[in-house]
Coordinates of C-alpha atoms in Angstrom, one line a residue:
X1 CA -0.1 0.0 -0.4
X2 CA 2.5 2.4 0.8
X3 CA 4.3 2.0 -3.2
X4 CA 1.0 1.9 -4.4
X5 CA 0.3 5.5 -2.6
X6 CA 3.7 6.5 -3.4
X7 CA 3.3 5.7 -7.3
X8 CA 0.2 8.2 -7.3
X9 CA 0.6 11.3 -5.3
X10 CA 1.9 14.7 -6.9
X11 CA 5.8 14.3 -5.1
X12 CA 4.5 18.0 -3.4
X13 CA 2.4 15.8 -1.3
X14 CA 3.7 15.4 2.2
X15 CA 4.6 12.2 2.3
X16 CA 2.4 10.1 4.8
X17 CA 3.4 6.6 6.7
X18 CA 0.8 4.3 5.6
X19 CA 1.3 1.6 8.5
X20 CA 1.8 3.4 10.4
X21 CA -2.0 5.3 10.3
X22 CA -4.0 1.3 9.7
X23 CA -1.8 -0.3 12.7
X24 CA -4.4 1.4 15.1
X25 CA -7.0 -0.1 13.1
X26 CA -6.3 -2.9 12.6
X27 CA -4.6 -3.5 15.8
X28 CA -7.0 -1.6 19.0
X29 CA -10.2 -3.4 20.0
X30 CA -13.4 -1.7 19.1
X31 CA -13.6 1.7 17.1
X32 CA -13.0 5.1 18.7
X33 CA -15.3 7.3 20.3
X34 CA -14.7 10.8 20.4
X35 CA -16.0 13.2 23.0
X36 CA -17.1 16.3 21.7
X37 CA -17.4 19.9 23.3
X38 CA -19.6 22.0 21.4
X39 CA -18.2 25.2 23.2
X40 CA -19.5 28.8 22.1
X41 CA -16.8 29.2 18.8
X42 CA -14.5 26.2 19.1
X43 CA -15.0 22.8 19.4
X44 CA -13.1 20.7 21.7
X45 CA -12.6 16.9 20.1
X46 CA -10.8 14.2 23.0
X47 CA -10.3 10.8 21.6
X48 CA -9.7 7.2 23.4
X49 CA -6.6 6.1 21.2
X50 CA -4.3 6.1 18.5
X51 CA -6.2 5.8 16.1
X52 CA -5.8 8.7 13.1
X53 CA -9.1 9.8 12.3
X54 CA -11.0 11.4 9.1
X55 CA -12.9 14.2 10.4
X56 CA -16.2 15.7 9.2
X57 CA -19.0 17.9 10.6
X58 CA -22.0 19.6 9.5
X59 CA -23.9 22.1 12.2
X60 CA -28.0 23.4 12.2
X61 CA -27.2 26.7 10.3
X62 CA -24.8 25.7 7.8
X63 CA -26.6 22.5 7.0
X64 CA -24.4 20.1 4.5
X65 CA -25.4 16.2 5.0
X66 CA -24.0 15.6 1.1
X67 CA -20.7 16.7 1.6
X68 CA -18.7 13.8 2.9
X69 CA -15.1 14.9 2.2
X70 CA -12.8 14.9 4.9
X71 CA -12.5 18.5 6.9
X72 CA -9.9 17.5 9.1
X73 CA -7.5 14.4 10.7
X74 CA -7.5 13.4 14.6
X75 CA -3.6 12.9 14.4
X76 CA -2.1 10.1 14.9
X77 CA -1.1 10.3 18.9
X78 CA -3.0 13.3 19.6
X79 CA -5.9 12.4 21.5
X80 CA -7.1 15.8 21.3
X81 CA -8.2 18.3 19.1
X82 CA -9.4 21.8 18.5
X83 CA -11.7 23.0 15.9
X84 CA -11.7 27.0 15.7
X85 CA -15.0 28.6 14.3
X86 CA -14.2 32.4 14.3
X87 CA -17.5 33.2 11.8
X88 CA -20.0 30.6 13.3
X89 CA -21.7 31.5 16.7
X90 CA -22.1 27.9 17.5
X91 CA -24.8 29.2 20.2
X92 CA -28.1 28.9 19.9
X93 CA -26.7 25.5 17.1
X94 CA -26.3 21.9 17.5
X95 CA -22.9 20.1 15.7
X96 CA -23.0 16.4 13.8
X97 CA -19.7 14.7 13.5
X98 CA -19.3 11.6 11.0
X99 CA -21.4 12.9 8.1
X100 CA -23.5 9.4 6.7
X101 CA -21.0 7.5 8.6
X102 CA -18.4 7.8 6.4
X103 CA -15.8 7.7 9.6
X104 CA -15.7 4.2 11.7
X105 CA -16.3 5.6 15.3
X106 CA -18.5 7.3 17.6
X107 CA -19.3 9.6 19.0
X108 CA -20.3 11.4 22.5
X109 CA -21.6 14.7 22.5
X110 CA -21.9 17.3 25.7
X111 CA -25.5 17.0 27.1
X112 CA -26.3 20.1 25.7
X113 CA -25.6 19.9 22.1
X114 CA -27.5 16.4 22.9
X115 CA -30.7 18.5 23.8
X116 CA -30.2 20.1 20.8
X117 CA -30.0 17.1 18.6
X118 CA -32.8 15.9 20.2
X119 CA -35.1 19.1 19.6
X120 CA -34.2 19.0 16.5
X121 CA -35.1 15.8 15.7
X122 CA -38.6 15.9 17.9
X123 CA -39.1 19.0 15.3
X124 CA -41.2 18.5 11.7
X125 CA -37.4 19.2 10.6
X126 CA -36.4 16.2 11.0
X127 CA -35.7 14.5 7.8
X128 CA -33.0 17.1 6.8
X129 CA -30.5 15.3 9.2
X130 CA -29.3 12.7 6.8
X131 CA -31.6 9.1 7.0
X132 CA -27.9 7.7 8.4
X133 CA -27.4 10.2 10.4
X134 CA -30.9 9.5 12.2
X135 CA -29.5 6.4 12.6
X136 CA -25.5 7.2 13.8
X137 CA -27.6 9.4 16.2
X138 CA -29.3 6.4 18.3
X139 CA -27.0 4.1 17.3
X140 CA -24.2 5.8 19.7
X141 CA -26.4 6.8 22.3
X142 CA -27.9 3.9 23.1
X143 CA -24.7 2.5 23.3
X144 CA -23.3 5.1 25.4
X145 CA -26.5 4.9 28.0
X146 CA -25.4 1.4 28.1
X147 CA -22.1 2.4 29.1
X148 CA -23.6 5.2 31.7
X149 CA -21.6 7.6 29.8
X150 CA -24.9 8.9 28.7
X151 CA -28.3 9.4 30.4
X152 CA -31.1 7.7 29.5
X153 CA -33.1 10.9 30.0
X154 CA -31.5 12.3 26.7
X155 CA -31.6 9.0 24.9
X156 CA -35.7 9.2 25.9
X157 CA -35.8 12.4 24.5
X158 CA -33.4 11.4 21.5
X159 CA -35.9 8.3 20.6
X160 CA -38.3 10.3 21.1
X161 CA -39.3 11.1 17.2
X162 CA -39.3 7.4 16.3
X163 CA -43.0 8.0 16.8
X164 CA -42.7 9.9 13.4
X165 CA -40.0 7.6 11.8
X166 CA -40.9 5.3 9.1
X167 CA -37.6 4.3 7.5
X168 CA -36.4 1.2 8.3
X169 CA -32.8 2.1 8.2
X170 CA -32.8 4.8 11.1
X171 CA -35.6 2.5 13.1
X172 CA -33.0 -0.4 12.1
X173 CA -30.3 0.4 16.2
X174 CA -33.3 0.4 17.7
X175 CA -35.1 -2.2 16.5
X176 CA -31.3 -3.7 17.8
X177 CA -31.1 -2.1 20.5
X178 CA -34.6 -4.4 21.7
X179 CA -33.1 -7.1 20.0
X180 CA -30.3 -7.0 22.5
X181 CA -32.3 -6.1 25.9
X182 CA -35.0 -8.9 25.1
X183 CA -33.6 -11.3 28.1
X184 CA -35.3 -8.4 30.3
X185 CA -39.2 -8.5 29.3
X186 CA -39.8 -10.3 31.9
X187 CA -38.1 -8.0 33.8
X188 CA -39.9 -4.5 32.5
X189 CA -43.5 -4.6 33.8
X190 CA -43.4 -0.6 34.4
X191 CA -39.8 -0.1 33.3
X192 CA -39.1 3.2 31.9
X193 CA -37.7 1.5 28.8
X194 CA -40.9 -0.5 27.8
X195 CA -42.9 2.7 27.7
X196 CA -39.8 4.8 26.1
X197 CA -40.7 1.6 23.2
X198 CA -44.6 1.0 22.7
X199 CA -44.8 5.4 23.1
X200 CA -42.3 5.2 19.6
X201 CA -44.0 1.7 18.1
X202 CA -48.2 2.6 18.8
X203 CA -47.7 5.4 16.7
X204 CA -45.8 3.8 14.5
X205 CA -48.2 1.2 13.1
X206 CA -51.0 3.7 13.2
X207 CA -48.8 5.4 10.0
X208 CA -48.0 2.5 8.7
X209 CA -50.9 -0.4 9.8
X210 CA -51.4 -3.8 10.4
X211 CA -51.7 -5.3 7.1
X212 CA -49.7 -5.1 3.7
X213 CA -50.1 -2.6 1.0
X214 CA -49.6 -3.2 -3.1
X215 CA -47.9 0.1 -3.3
X216 CA -45.4 -0.7 0.2
X217 CA -41.9 -1.4 -0.5
X218 CA -39.6 -3.6 1.3
X219 CA -38.0 -1.1 3.8
X220 CA -41.7 -1.0 5.4
X221 CA -42.9 -4.7 5.2
X222 CA -39.8 -5.4 7.4
X223 CA -39.9 -2.4 9.1
X224 CA -43.8 -3.8 9.8
X225 CA -43.3 -7.0 10.7
X226 CA -41.0 -5.5 13.7
X227 CA -42.6 -3.3 14.8
X228 CA -45.6 -6.1 15.4
X229 CA -43.7 -8.8 16.2
X230 CA -41.9 -6.4 19.4
X231 CA -45.6 -4.9 20.1
X232 CA -46.6 -8.0 20.4
X233 CA -44.0 -9.2 23.0
X234 CA -43.6 -5.6 25.0
X235 CA -47.9 -7.7 26.3
X236 CA -49.9 -4.4 24.3
X237 CA -53.2 -6.2 23.9
X238 CA -54.3 -4.1 20.6
X239 CA -51.1 -6.0 18.9
X240 CA -52.6 -9.8 19.6
X241 CA -56.0 -8.6 19.0
X242 CA -55.5 -7.8 16.0
X243 CA -53.7 -11.2 15.4
X244 CA -56.7 -12.9 16.9
X245 CA -58.9 -12.0 13.7
X246 CA -56.8 -12.8 12.0
X247 CA -56.4 -16.7 12.8
X248 CA -59.9 -16.6 12.9
X249 CA -59.9 -16.0 9.5
X250 CA -57.2 -18.3 8.3
X251 CA -58.7 -21.6 10.9
X252 CA -62.5 -20.8 8.9
X253 CA -61.0 -22.1 5.9
X254 CA -57.0 -22.5 6.3
X255 CA -56.5 -24.4 2.5
X256 CA -58.4 -21.1 1.1
X257 CA -57.1 -18.0 3.5
X258 CA -53.8 -18.8 3.3
X259 CA -50.9 -17.0 5.6
X260 CA -48.0 -15.2 4.3
X261 CA -45.1 -17.3 5.8
X262 CA -43.2 -14.3 7.8
X263 CA -46.6 -13.7 9.1
X264 CA -47.5 -17.1 10.0
X265 CA -45.6 -17.2 13.1
X266 CA -47.3 -14.4 14.8
X267 CA -50.9 -15.0 13.6
X268 CA -50.6 -18.6 14.8
X269 CA -48.9 -17.1 18.4
X270 CA -49.9 -13.9 20.0
X271 CA -53.8 -14.8 18.3
X272 CA -53.3 -18.5 20.7
X273 CA -52.2 -15.8 22.9
X274 CA -55.8 -14.3 22.8
X275 CA -57.4 -16.7 22.0
X276 CA -61.4 -18.2 24.2
X277 CA -61.1 -21.8 24.2
X278 CA -63.5 -22.8 21.0
X279 CA -60.9 -20.9 19.1
X280 CA -58.3 -22.8 21.5
X281 CA -60.1 -26.4 20.9
X282 CA -60.5 -25.5 17.2
X283 CA -57.1 -24.5 16.4
X284 CA -55.9 -28.2 18.3
X285 CA -58.4 -30.0 16.4
X286 CA -57.7 -29.0 13.0
X287 CA -53.8 -29.7 13.1
X288 CA -54.7 -33.0 14.4
X289 CA -57.0 -34.2 12.1
X290 CA -54.1 -32.9 9.5
X291 CA -51.4 -34.1 11.9
X292 CA -49.6 -31.5 10.8
X293 CA -46.8 -31.8 13.9
X294 CA -45.4 -28.2 13.2
X295 CA -47.8 -26.5 14.5
X296 CA -48.5 -27.8 17.7
X297 CA -45.2 -25.4 19.3
X298 CA -47.9 -22.5 19.1
X299 CA -50.5 -23.8 21.7
X300 CA -48.0 -22.6 24.3
X301 CA -49.0 -19.5 23.0
X302 CA -51.8 -19.1 24.5
X303 CA -52.5 -17.7 27.9
X304 CA -53.9 -20.5 29.0
X305 CA -51.9 -22.8 29.3
X306 CA -53.3 -25.4 32.3
X307 CA -55.5 -26.1 29.5
X308 CA -53.7 -27.3 27.2
X309 CA -51.9 -29.5 29.5
X310 CA -55.5 -30.7 30.6
X311 CA -56.7 -31.7 27.1
X312 CA -53.2 -33.1 26.0
X313 CA -53.1 -35.4 28.7
X314 CA -57.2 -36.2 27.7
X315 CA -56.4 -37.3 24.5
X316 CA -53.3 -39.0 25.0
X317 CA -55.8 -41.2 26.7
X318 CA -56.8 -42.7 23.7
X319 CA -54.9 -45.3 22.1
X320 CA -55.8 -43.8 17.5
X321 CA -54.4 -40.5 18.7
X322 CA -51.6 -42.1 21.1
X323 CA -48.4 -42.0 19.6
X324 CA -48.8 -38.4 17.8
X325 CA -49.9 -36.9 21.2
X326 CA -46.8 -38.5 23.4
X327 CA -44.5 -37.3 20.4
X328 CA -45.6 -33.7 20.5
X329 CA -46.4 -34.0 24.5
X330 CA -42.2 -33.2 24.8
X331 CA -41.8 -30.6 22.7
X332 CA -45.1 -29.1 24.2
X333 CA -44.2 -29.1 27.9
X334 CA -41.1 -27.7 27.0
X335 CA -42.6 -25.3 24.7
X336 CA -44.7 -24.5 28.3
X337 CA -42.0 -24.0 30.7
X338 CA -39.9 -21.4 28.3
X339 CA -43.4 -19.4 28.4
X340 CA -45.1 -19.9 31.4
X341 CA -42.5 -21.2 34.3
X342 CA -42.4 -17.4 35.4
X343 CA -46.3 -17.8 36.3
X344 CA -46.4 -18.5 39.7
X345 CA -50.1 -20.1 38.7
X346 CA -48.4 -22.4 35.8
X347 CA -45.3 -23.3 37.6
X348 CA -47.5 -24.3 41.7
X349 CA -49.6 -26.4 38.4
X350 CA -47.3 -28.6 37.3
X351 CA -45.4 -29.2 40.5
X352 CA -47.8 -30.4 42.4
X353 CA -49.4 -32.2 39.2
X354 CA -46.0 -33.9 38.4
X355 CA -46.2 -36.7 37.4
X356 CA -49.3 -35.8 35.5
X357 CA -47.7 -32.9 33.2
X358 CA -44.4 -34.5 32.7
X359 CA -44.0 -36.8 30.4
X360 CA -43.2 -39.9 31.0
X361 CA -40.6 -39.3 27.6
X362 CA -38.4 -37.3 30.1
X363 CA -36.2 -37.1 33.1
X364 CA -37.3 -35.6 36.7
X365 CA -34.4 -34.0 36.0
X366 CA -34.6 -32.8 32.7
X367 CA -37.7 -31.7 33.3
X368 CA -36.7 -29.6 36.6
X369 CA -33.9 -28.0 35.0
X370 CA -35.8 -26.7 32.3
X371 CA -37.7 -25.0 34.8
X372 CA -35.0 -23.8 36.8
X373 CA -34.0 -21.8 33.2
X374 CA -37.1 -20.0 32.8
X375 CA -37.7 -18.7 36.0
X376 CA -37.4 -15.6 37.2
X377 CA -37.4 -14.3 40.8
X378 CA -35.8 -16.3 43.9
X379 CA -38.7 -16.9 45.5
X380 CA -40.1 -19.2 42.0
X381 CA -36.3 -21.2 42.8
X382 CA -37.1 -21.6 46.1
X383 CA -40.6 -22.8 45.3
X384 CA -38.3 -26.4 43.2
X385 CA -35.9 -26.5 45.4
X386 CA -38.6 -27.6 48.2
X387 CA -40.2 -29.3 46.3
X388 CA -37.3 -31.0 45.5
X389 CA -36.2 -32.8 48.4
X390 CA -39.9 -33.7 48.7
X391 CA -39.5 -36.5 45.7
X392 CA -36.8 -37.6 47.5
X393 CA -37.9 -41.2 46.1
X394 CA -38.8 -40.3 42.6
X395 CA -35.9 -38.6 42.0
X396 CA -34.3 -41.7 42.7
X397 CA -36.9 -44.3 41.3
X398 CA -36.7 -42.5 38.4
X399 CA -33.3 -41.6 37.6
X400 CA -31.2 -44.5 38.9
X401 CA -30.9 -47.6 36.2
X402 CA -32.1 -50.8 37.6
X403 CA -29.0 -52.2 35.9
X404 CA -27.5 -49.9 39.1
X405 CA -30.1 -50.0 41.7
X406 CA -29.7 -54.6 41.7
X407 CA -26.4 -53.5 41.4
X408 CA -26.5 -52.1 44.7
X409 CA -29.2 -54.4 45.9
X410 CA -27.0 -57.3 45.2
X411 CA -23.8 -55.7 46.9
X412 CA -25.2 -54.4 50.1
X413 CA -27.8 -57.7 51.2
X414 CA -25.8 -57.9 54.1
X415 CA -25.8 -55.0 55.1
X416 CA -29.4 -53.0 54.5
X417 CA -27.4 -50.2 56.8
X418 CA -25.8 -50.3 53.6
X419 CA -27.5 -50.0 51.2
X420 CA -29.6 -47.0 52.5
X421 CA -26.3 -44.9 52.8
X422 CA -25.3 -45.2 48.9
X423 CA -28.8 -44.8 48.3
X424 CA -28.6 -41.5 50.2
X425 CA -26.0 -40.5 48.5
X426 CA -27.4 -41.4 45.1
X427 CA -30.0 -38.6 46.2
X428 CA -28.1 -36.3 47.9
X429 CA -25.3 -36.0 45.0
X430 CA -29.2 -35.6 42.9
X431 CA -30.1 -32.4 44.8
X432 CA -26.8 -31.1 45.1
X433 CA -26.5 -31.0 41.5
X434 CA -30.1 -29.3 41.4
X435 CA -28.7 -27.1 43.5
X436 CA -25.8 -25.9 41.7
X437 CA -28.5 -25.3 38.8
X438 CA -30.2 -22.9 40.8
X439 CA -27.4 -21.3 42.6
X440 CA -26.4 -20.4 38.6
X441 CA -30.0 -19.4 37.4
X442 CA -30.6 -17.1 40.6
X443 CA -27.0 -15.6 40.1
X444 CA -27.8 -14.7 36.0
X445 CA -31.8 -13.5 37.6
X446 CA -29.5 -11.0 40.3
X447 CA -27.3 -9.8 37.1
X448 CA -30.8 -9.2 35.3
X449 CA -32.1 -7.8 37.9
X450 CA -29.5 -4.7 37.8
X451 CA -29.3 -4.8 34.5
X452 CA -32.9 -3.7 34.3
X453 CA -32.5 -1.5 36.6
X454 CA -30.0 0.8 34.6
X455 CA -32.9 1.8 32.0
X456 CA -34.3 3.6 35.2
X457 CA -31.6 6.0 35.8

């Protein structure tokens, strides 16, 4: 690269060391974070590494998002840089760096500049900021907030503008932010971050609607799918009502009232979440008759999992359907545990009716670990451990193979106390294994609760 550069540039140009410029970009982790302090007549820039960075910027007063050529370089070994603007007062104007994201770096402004950008985004002029920079602003602000370098309140002010945004590119960083925090959804409840997201999604769907239109481009279609998906995940009832209406229409004539492939999961899962008993039963009957086993997993989406479990238990008693039901009941049990074990009513029902609800095809340990992984409070974990200590005989009977049990009995036939000691140790080992898993899960829950707390700062 050095040779190619020297062959192409005029001799009057200053000589540069390509290796010296490129090494920081290749050898350092992540990418630069510029801290920008906007003052009335000058801008101070702090670089957190040794990168040589091409700077581009624009201002509210002299707005130009099309000029992407480098205005200045942040030089090697110089992590502090000042841009003087003698002819430009920056008092009442925002400054945005990294035009159209042509540079590979993040930018953190002083609070006043962030708020000026937020006010502009929340005005009718927001489209005057290039869509790539609108996306960059949300992306940088979110990562700074997670790193505790930006106040949550400022992120809220910036992202509030998305309620009027319909461009998929601008929405993309927020979609990825929601995905990043999706593991915290069970803890959100009334958390501020959930309120922020819902307040943005609702106006968006009011604008673009739930139904696809022939004139929609692919970006709008993708944005609609993401918006509908996350609105339902966050528990919006209107979203689920739309889904169950679509589901009923589909079930009336599944051969002719077909669903677009990318809308099936939403229609089945979120529709069943609020479906009544009649619709649930009709759904089960339709796909059992058609032997379409792929559809069974969506039953776990229902807000009536006890009804589903009881129905399947009854169906298993039918010899003609035993194989079909038993085969899918294992998966259904796992899906229900994943979605509903956090619900105390469901957890109590499963534990209190263990022999009935646990599929015979899986071990007690396997079933318990599945439940442990999907509860979200210390009290629920305590409840599981109490249950475990009360089913010692079940643990021994189910999880110790007959060969081992027979071996213990034959080797200790002349020593009843010895046999009892060996069996007790096996049971104790199993209980300790479960307790270890419970402790790991409790640590995870505490970390999640702490992470969720960051959203309230």
